[in-house]
XYZ file of C-alpha atoms in Angstrom:
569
model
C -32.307 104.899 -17.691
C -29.905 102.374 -19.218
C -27.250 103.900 -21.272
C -27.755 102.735 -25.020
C -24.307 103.939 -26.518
C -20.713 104.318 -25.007
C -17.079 106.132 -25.074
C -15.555 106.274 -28.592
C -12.783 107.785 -29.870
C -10.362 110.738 -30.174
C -12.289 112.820 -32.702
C -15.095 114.659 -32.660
C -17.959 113.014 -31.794
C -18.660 109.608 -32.283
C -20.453 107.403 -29.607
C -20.358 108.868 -26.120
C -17.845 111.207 -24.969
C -17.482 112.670 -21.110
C -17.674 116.481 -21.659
C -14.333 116.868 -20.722
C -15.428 119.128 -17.436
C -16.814 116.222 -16.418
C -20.609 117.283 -15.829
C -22.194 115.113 -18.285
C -22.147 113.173 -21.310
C -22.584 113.989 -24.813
C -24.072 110.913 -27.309
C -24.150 110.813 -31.206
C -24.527 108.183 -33.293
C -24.635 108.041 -37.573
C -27.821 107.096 -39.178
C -29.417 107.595 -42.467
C -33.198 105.866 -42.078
C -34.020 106.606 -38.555
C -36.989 108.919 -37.684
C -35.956 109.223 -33.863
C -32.946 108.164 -31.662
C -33.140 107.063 -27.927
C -29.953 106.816 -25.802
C -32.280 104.522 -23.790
C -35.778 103.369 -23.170
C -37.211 100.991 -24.932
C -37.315 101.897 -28.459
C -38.750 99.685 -31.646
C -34.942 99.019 -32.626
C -32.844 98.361 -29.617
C -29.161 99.024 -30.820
C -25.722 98.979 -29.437
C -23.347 101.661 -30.151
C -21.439 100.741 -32.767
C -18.836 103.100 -30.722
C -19.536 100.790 -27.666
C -16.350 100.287 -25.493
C -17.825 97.537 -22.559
C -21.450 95.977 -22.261
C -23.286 94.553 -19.623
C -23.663 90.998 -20.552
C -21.589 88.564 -21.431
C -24.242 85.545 -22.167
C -23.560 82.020 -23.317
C -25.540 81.604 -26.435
C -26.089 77.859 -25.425
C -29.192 78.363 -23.159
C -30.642 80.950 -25.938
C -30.369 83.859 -24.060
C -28.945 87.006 -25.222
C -25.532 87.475 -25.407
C -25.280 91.331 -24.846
C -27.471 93.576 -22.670
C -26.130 97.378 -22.780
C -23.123 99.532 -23.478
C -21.183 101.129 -20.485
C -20.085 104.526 -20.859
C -16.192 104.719 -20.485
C -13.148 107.463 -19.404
C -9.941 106.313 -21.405
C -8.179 109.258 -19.809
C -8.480 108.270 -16.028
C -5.700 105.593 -16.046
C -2.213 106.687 -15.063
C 0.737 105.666 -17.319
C 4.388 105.889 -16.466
C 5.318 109.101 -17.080
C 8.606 107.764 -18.728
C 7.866 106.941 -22.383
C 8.437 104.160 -23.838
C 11.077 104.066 -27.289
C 10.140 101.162 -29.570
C 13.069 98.968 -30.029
C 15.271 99.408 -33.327
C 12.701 97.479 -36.292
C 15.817 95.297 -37.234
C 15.817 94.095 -33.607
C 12.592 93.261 -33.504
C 11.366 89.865 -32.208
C 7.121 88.925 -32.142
C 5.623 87.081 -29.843
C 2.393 85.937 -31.553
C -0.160 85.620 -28.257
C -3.878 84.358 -27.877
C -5.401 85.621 -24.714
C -8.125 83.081 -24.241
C -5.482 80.405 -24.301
C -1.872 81.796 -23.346
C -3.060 81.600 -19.297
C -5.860 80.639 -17.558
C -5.628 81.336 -13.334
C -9.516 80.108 -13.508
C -11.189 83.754 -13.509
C -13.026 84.868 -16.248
C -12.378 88.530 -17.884
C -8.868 88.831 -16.178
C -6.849 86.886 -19.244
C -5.074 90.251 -19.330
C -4.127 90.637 -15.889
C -3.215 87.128 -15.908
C -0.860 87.716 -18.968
C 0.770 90.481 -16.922
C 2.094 87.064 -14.711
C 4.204 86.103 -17.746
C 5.912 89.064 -19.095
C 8.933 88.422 -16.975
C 8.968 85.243 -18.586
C 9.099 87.084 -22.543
C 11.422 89.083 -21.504
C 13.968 86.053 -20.308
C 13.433 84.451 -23.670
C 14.527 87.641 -25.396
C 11.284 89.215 -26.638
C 10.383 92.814 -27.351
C 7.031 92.697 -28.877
C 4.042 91.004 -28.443
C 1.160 90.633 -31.199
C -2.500 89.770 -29.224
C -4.321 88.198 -31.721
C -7.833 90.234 -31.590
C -9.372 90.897 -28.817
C -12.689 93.014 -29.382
C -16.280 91.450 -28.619
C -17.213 88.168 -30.479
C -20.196 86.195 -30.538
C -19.030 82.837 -29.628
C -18.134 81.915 -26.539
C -14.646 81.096 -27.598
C -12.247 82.757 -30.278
C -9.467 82.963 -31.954
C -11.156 86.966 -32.503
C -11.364 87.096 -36.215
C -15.224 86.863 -36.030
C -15.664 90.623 -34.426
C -19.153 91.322 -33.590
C -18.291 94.804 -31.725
C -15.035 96.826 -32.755
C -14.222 99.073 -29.551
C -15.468 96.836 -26.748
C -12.606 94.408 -25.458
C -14.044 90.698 -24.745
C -15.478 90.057 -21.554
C -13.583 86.764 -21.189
C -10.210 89.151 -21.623
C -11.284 92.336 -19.510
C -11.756 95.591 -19.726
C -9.966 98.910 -20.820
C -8.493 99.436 -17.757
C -7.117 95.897 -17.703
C -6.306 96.314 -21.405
C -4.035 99.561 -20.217
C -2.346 98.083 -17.257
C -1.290 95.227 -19.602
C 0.007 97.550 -22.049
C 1.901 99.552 -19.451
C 3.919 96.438 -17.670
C 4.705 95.251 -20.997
C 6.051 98.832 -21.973
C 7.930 99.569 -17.991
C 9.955 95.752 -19.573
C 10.581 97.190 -22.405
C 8.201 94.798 -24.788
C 6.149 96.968 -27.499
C 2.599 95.845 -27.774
C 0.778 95.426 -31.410
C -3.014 94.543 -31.274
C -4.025 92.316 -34.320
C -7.359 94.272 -35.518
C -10.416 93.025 -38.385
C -11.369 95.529 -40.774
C -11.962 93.613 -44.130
C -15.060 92.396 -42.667
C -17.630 91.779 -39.495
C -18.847 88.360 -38.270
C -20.032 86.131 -39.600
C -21.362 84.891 -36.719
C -25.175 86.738 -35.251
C -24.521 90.845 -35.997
C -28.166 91.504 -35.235
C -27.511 93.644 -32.093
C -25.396 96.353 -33.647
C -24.093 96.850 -37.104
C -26.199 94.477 -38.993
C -29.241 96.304 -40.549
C -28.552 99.291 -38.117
C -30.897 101.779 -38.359
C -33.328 99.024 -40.237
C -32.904 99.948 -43.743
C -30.927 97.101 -46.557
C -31.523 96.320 -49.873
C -31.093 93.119 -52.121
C -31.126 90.797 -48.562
C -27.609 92.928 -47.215
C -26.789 94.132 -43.972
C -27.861 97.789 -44.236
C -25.499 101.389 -44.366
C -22.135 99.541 -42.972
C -22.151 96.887 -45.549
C -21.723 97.095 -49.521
C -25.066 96.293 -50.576
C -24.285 94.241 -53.599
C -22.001 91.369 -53.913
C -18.633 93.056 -52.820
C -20.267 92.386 -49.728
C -19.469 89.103 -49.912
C -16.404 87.433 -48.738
C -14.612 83.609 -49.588
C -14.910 82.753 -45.754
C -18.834 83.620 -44.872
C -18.333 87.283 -43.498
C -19.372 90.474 -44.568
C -17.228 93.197 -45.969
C -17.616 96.723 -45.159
C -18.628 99.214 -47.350
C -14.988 101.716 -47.742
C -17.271 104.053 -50.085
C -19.030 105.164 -47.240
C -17.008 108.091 -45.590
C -19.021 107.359 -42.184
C -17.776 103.648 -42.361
C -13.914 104.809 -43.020
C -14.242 107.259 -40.025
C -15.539 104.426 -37.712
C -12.394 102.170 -39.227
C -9.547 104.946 -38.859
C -11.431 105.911 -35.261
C -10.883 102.747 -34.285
C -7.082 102.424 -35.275
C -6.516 105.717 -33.530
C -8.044 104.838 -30.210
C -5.977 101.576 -29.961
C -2.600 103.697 -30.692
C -3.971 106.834 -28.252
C -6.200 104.946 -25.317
C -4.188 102.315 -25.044
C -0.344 103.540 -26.223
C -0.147 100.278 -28.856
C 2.661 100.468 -30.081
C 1.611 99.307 -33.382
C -1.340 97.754 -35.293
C -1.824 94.278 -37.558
C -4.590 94.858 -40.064
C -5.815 90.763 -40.700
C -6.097 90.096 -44.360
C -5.700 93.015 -46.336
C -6.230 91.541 -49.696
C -10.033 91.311 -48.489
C -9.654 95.131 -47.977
C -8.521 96.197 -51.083
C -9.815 93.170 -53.468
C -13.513 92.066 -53.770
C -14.458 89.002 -55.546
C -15.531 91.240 -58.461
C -11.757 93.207 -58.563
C -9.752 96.168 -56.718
C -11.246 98.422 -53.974
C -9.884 101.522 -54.387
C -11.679 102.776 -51.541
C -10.161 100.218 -49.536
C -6.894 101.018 -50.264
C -6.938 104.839 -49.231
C -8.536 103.608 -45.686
C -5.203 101.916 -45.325
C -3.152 105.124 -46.521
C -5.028 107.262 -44.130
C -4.476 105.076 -41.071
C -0.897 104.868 -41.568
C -0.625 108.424 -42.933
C -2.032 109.326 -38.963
C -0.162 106.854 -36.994
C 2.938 108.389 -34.796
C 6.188 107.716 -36.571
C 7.054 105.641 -33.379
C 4.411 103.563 -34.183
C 4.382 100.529 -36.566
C 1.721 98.937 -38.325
C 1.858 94.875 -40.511
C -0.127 94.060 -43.159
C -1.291 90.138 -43.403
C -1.751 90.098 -47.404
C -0.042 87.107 -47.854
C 0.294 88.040 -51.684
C 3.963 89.536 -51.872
C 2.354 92.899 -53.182
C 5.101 95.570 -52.340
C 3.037 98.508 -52.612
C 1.792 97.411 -49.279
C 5.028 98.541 -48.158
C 5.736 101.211 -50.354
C 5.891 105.152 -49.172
C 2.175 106.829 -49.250
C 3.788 109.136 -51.512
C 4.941 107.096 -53.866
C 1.468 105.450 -54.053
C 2.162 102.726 -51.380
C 0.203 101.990 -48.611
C 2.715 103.011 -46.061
C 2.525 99.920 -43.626
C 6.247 98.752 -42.206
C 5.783 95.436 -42.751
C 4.512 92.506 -44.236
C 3.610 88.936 -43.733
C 5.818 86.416 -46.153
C 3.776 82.985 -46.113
C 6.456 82.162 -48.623
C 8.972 82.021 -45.423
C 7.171 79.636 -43.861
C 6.338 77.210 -46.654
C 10.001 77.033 -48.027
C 11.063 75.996 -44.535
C 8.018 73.659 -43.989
C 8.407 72.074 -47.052
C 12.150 71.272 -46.622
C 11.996 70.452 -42.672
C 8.500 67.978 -42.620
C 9.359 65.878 -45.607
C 10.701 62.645 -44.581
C 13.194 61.926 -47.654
C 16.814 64.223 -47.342
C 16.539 63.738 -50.900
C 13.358 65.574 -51.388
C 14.943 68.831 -49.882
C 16.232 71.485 -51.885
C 18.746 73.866 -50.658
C 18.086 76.013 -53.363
C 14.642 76.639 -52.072
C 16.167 77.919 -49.037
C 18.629 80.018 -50.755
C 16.203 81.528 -53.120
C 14.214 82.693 -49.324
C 16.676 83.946 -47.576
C 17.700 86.529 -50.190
C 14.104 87.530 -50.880
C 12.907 90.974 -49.554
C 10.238 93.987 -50.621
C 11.306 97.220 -52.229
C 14.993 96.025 -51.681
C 14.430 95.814 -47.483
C 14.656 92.980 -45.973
C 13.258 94.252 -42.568
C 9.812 95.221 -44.828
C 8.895 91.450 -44.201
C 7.738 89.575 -41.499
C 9.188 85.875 -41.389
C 7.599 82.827 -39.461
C 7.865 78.819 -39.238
C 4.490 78.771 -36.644
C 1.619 80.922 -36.560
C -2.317 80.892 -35.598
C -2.808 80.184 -39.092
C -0.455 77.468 -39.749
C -0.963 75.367 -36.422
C -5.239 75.272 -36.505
C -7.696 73.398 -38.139
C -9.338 75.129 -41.108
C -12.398 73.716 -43.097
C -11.475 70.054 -41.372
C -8.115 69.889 -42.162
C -5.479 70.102 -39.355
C -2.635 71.520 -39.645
C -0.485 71.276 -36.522
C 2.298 72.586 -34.789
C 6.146 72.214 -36.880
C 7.218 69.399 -34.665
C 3.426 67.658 -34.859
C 3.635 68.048 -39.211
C 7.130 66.017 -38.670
C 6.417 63.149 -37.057
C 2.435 63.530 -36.329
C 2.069 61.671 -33.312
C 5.839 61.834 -31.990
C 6.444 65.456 -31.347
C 9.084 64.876 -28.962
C 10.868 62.451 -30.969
C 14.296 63.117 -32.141
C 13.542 64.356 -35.490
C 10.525 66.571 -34.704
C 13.242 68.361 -32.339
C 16.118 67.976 -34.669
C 14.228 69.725 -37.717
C 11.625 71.901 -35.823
C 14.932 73.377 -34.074
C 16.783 73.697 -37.422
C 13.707 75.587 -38.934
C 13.784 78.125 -35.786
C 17.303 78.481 -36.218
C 17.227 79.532 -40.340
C 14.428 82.179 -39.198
C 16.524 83.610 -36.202
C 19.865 83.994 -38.971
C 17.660 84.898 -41.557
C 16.991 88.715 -42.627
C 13.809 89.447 -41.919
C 11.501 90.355 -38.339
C 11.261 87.062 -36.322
C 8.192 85.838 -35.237
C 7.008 82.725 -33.140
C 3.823 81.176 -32.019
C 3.108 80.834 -28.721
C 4.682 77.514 -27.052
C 6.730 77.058 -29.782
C 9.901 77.819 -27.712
C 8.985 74.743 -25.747
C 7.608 71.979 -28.229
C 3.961 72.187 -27.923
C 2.669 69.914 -30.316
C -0.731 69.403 -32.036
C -2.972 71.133 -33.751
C -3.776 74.340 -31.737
C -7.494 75.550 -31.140
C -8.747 79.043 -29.733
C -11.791 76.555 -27.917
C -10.562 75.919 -24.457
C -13.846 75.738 -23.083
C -14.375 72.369 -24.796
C -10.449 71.192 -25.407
C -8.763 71.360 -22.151
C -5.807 70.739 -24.235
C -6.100 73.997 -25.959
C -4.237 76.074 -23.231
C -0.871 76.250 -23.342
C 1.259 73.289 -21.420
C 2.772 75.629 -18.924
C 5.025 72.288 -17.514
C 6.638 72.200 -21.108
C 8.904 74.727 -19.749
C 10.615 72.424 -17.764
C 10.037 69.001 -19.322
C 11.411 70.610 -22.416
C 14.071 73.377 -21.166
C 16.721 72.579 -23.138
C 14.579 73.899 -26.283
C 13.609 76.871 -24.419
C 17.363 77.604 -23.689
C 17.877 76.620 -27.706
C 15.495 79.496 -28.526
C 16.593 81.718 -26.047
C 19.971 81.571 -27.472
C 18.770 82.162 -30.570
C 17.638 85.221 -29.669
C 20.322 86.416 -27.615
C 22.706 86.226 -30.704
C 19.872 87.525 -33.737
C 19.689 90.890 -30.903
C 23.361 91.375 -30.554
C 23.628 90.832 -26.522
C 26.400 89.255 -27.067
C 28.216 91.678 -29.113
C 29.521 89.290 -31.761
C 27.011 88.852 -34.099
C 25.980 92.340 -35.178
C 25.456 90.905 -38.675
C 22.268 88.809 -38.005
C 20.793 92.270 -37.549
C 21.881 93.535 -40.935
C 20.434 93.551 -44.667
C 23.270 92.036 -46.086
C 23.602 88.357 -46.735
C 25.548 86.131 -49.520
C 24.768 82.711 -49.834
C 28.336 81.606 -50.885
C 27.811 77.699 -50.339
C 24.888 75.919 -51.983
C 25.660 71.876 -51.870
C 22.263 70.102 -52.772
C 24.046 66.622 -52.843
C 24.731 66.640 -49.295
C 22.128 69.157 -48.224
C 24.119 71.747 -46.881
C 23.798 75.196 -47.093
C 25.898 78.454 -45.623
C 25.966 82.091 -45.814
C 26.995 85.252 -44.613
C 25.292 87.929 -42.918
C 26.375 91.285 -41.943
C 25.680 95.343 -41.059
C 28.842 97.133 -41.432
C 31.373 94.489 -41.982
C 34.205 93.394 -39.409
C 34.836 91.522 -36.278
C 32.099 91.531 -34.285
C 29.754 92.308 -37.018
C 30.742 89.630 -40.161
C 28.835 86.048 -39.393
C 28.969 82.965 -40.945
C 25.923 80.523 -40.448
C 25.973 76.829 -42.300
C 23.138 74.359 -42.020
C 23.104 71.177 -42.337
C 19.281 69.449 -43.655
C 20.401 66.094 -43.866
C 20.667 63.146 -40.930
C 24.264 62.497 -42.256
C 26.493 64.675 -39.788
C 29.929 66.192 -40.640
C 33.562 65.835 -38.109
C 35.107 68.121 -41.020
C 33.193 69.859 -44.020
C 35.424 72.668 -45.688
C 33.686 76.028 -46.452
C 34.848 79.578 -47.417
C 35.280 82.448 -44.736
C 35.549 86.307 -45.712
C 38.790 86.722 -43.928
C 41.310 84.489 -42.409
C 41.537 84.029 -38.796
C 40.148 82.444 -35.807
C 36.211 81.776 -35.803
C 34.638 81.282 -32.975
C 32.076 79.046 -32.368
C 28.715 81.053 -30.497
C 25.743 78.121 -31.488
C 25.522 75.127 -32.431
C 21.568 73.749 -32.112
C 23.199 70.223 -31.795
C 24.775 70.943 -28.381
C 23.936 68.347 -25.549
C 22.920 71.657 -23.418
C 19.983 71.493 -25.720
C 19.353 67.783 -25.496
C 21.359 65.040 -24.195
C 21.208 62.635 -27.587
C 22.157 65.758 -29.332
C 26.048 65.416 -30.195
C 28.017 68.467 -29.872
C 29.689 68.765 -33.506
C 30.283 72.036 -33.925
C 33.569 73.793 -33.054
C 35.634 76.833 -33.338
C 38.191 77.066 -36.579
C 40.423 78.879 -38.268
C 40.596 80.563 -41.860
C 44.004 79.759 -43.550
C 45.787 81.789 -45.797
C 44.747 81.738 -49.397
C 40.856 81.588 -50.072
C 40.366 81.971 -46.582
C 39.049 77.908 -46.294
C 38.589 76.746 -43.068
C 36.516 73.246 -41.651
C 33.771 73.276 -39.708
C 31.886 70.226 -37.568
C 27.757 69.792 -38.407
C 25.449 67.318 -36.184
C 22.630 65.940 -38.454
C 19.700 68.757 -39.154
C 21.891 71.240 -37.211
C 22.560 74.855 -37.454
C 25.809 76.402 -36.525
C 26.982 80.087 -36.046
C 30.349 81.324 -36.353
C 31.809 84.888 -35.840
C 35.004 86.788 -34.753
């Protein structure tokens, strides 16, 4: 007999669980309109589990044939973890690495893209990352992804691997000290072909829905073609907060990023109450060691808010309104058309008075695809479209990375982007060679990567000059709009060490001598300058060190054309 349904979860019951003697296997699945249930056979309705952790079958849908065939029944306790555990890093020191598995690395096997991931840690961990966000990774329909068309919620993608591979990954990244966060869909399934599990489950729907998972009126329906699961249904929550709990228990994530939240909690039709309390519960029963980001993309602050002060409890947020400020000021082609006080209104914005409650981006998935036929592109590709590599796609695209990196906030970046790719991204690497990430890039373009590696060097500290950049405080003391420059002050504590000054420069005029304020008098010392020739060779090398005089502390300062420089004692 074929097994029908597979390993679920931590709590009691759901899917199939391996008596935990080990003589057998216990199955249970939720139904409402089912007569009889079959673990296998042949039965009228053939199901999978919607617990399922692997299938069989991993079909393209091209030829017509299926693209599932059965569930494997799975042991998430068998693998052996270091026995040292691993302490998130600090959440002010945090720095994502946003990664897509089916286009990251390709060593030309199928269902190792995790294994083959493991190849490049070492390589995260010389740029300066600690975390990694993996864009979803659970079964899809298609035969390429970028995952946020879930058919299955447990099983991992046959292209990626399976839960051992899965665990292995999340262990190397741990033993380097990078936390893992797995990017997860619950404000909706599909919309591609949900026939062979949740859709119409147990064969009962009403009003032409999808049967006891789904709403079955229009809060089912969603602005992007998917269906959206019904959060009045206890049995649907459990399957949701299940699943959250057996990606921070089976495989030790070290946190969780719930994709579009508004769609959880807001219908067409208004608020979903229901859908708001699913989020409350899942981070009410995460480990306090374990973080979980919210991609509302609506600046609501209760999203970040205490549970018991009504909030939803996740650590962070998303802030689109990061990345448009800074796109909108580094890809339009007048210097007249920027506005410093854009940037200056951005950098001081924060939720609930914490600036470490928001994540802050100039690339991600969403802002370098196509969506409904209009491209997007990479920062350097929205630029100059075309010319990438040309001096001001590097110029600005660098001088957008380095506001984010001396901005308060959690850093994130886009896969490639520490070496120029350019284009317009796609998850379909089956079709667009393209797609994959330019793996020579690393060398053609290594004076970016060592830009961006020094970026993060200093925004972490490892230097132990520029404390500040890992501090809530910042005063924007210089705001000239004329001349497009811009400068402010970050810091934790206060003090050598700590206090840093960063001024930017967003206009292709360049400065010898430009005279800003310092907080105390002194020597400053020059620690980056994104126009050094290390970076580039037609970059100049403008910035230097200075000193404070007596009085209001003014001092001069040297700034190459769209160039960022830090200064500290």
């Amino acid at each position: 007999m074929t097994p029908l349904i597979s390993k679920p979860s931590l709590l009691p019951g759901m899917g199939a669980s391996v008596n935990p003697n080990g003589d057998g296997v216990t199955f249970r699945v939720w139904v409402l309109y089912a007569d009889q249930v079959y673990v296998a056979d042949q039965p009228d309705l053939w199901k999978l589990d919607p617990y399922c952790r692997q299938t069989t079958g991993h079909i393209d849908l091209r030829n017509g044939s299926p693209r599932y065939h059965n569930c494997v029944i799975i042991n998430p306790d068998v693998f052996k973890w270091d026995k040292k555990q691993f302490e998130m890093p600090p959440l002010n020191e945090l720095i994502i690495y946003e990664l897509h598995l089916g286009t990251f690395i390709n060593n030309g096997q199928l269902a190792r893209r995790f294994l083959d991931t493991i190849s490049k840690l070492d390589y995260l961990v010389e740029l300066g990352i600690n975390a990694i966000e993996i864009m979803p990774c659970t079964e899809f329909v298609t035969n390429t992804s970028m995952g946020y068309n879930p058919s299955l919620l447990f099983a991992i993608e046959n292209h990626y691997g399976e839960e051992r591979s899965v665990q292995r990954f999340v262990n190397e990244a741990n033993r380097r000290g990078i936390a893992v966060i797995f990017d997860v869909v619950y404000n909706h399934l599909g919309p591609d072909d949900l026939s062979e599990c949740f859709w119409r489950f147990d064969g009962w729907h009403k009003d032409g829905y999808g049967g006891i998972y789904f709403y079955q009126d229009n809060r089912a329906e969603t602005d992007f073609g998917a269906t959206r699961l019904d959060y009045g249904r206890y049995e649907v929550r459990q399957i949701l907060h299940d699943n959250a709990m057996m990606w921070l228990h089976e495989y030790h994530a070290d946190g969780l990023r719930l994709d579009s939240t508004i769609n959880i909690r807001r219908s067409r039709q208004g608020d979903l109450p229901d859908g708001w309390t699913l989020m409350q519960w899942i981070n009410k029963d995460k480990q306090s060691n374990r973080i979980t980001i919210a991609e509302d993309l609506e600046d609501n602050e209760w999203l970040t808010k205490q549970i018991d002060e009504g909030g939803a409890g996740f650590n962070f947020q998303w802030d689109i309104g990061f990345y448009k400020a800074i796109r909108n000021n580094v890809v339009l082609a007048e210097d007249q058309s920027r506005s410093m006080f854009s940037i200056s209104d951005i950098l001081t914005k924060r939720y609930n008075n914490d600036a470490f409650q928001r994540v802050i981006y100039t690339e991600s998935h969403d802002e370098v695809t196509e969506h409904f036929g209009v491209k997007l592109g990479r920062m350097p590709e929205k630029i100059w479209p075309g010319n990438a590599n040309s001096w001001p796609s590097r110029k600005r695209s660098t001088l957008a990375a380095a506001i984010l990196f001396t901005a308060p906030g959690v850093p994130m970046i886009f896969q490639g982007q520490e070496f120029l790719e350019c284009g317009t991204w796609t998850d379909n690497a089956d079709i667009n060679l393209n797609a994959m990430l330019d793996w020579t890039k690393v060398q053609k373009n290594n004076g970016i990567f060592q830009l961006y590696r020094d970026l993060i060097r200093y925004r972490r500290n490892q230097e132990k000059n520029t404390k500040g950049l890992m501090g809530q405080h910042i005063n924007i003391f210089h705001v000239n709009d004329e001349k497009k420059i811009i400068a402010y002050h970050r810091w934790m504590q206060g003090g050598k060490g700590d206090d840093v000054i960063v001024v930017a420069n967003f206009s292709t005029q360049s400065f010898d001598s430009y005279t800003i304020g310092f907080p105390s008098l002194g020597t400053w010392e020059l620690r980056f300058d994104s126009d050094s020739k290390k970076y580039s060779d037609d970059f100049n090398n403008k910035g230097y060190t200075t000193t404070a005089s007596e009085g209001e502390y003014h001092g001069n300062v040297g700034l190459g054309s769209y160039s960022l420089i830090i200064l500290s004692q």
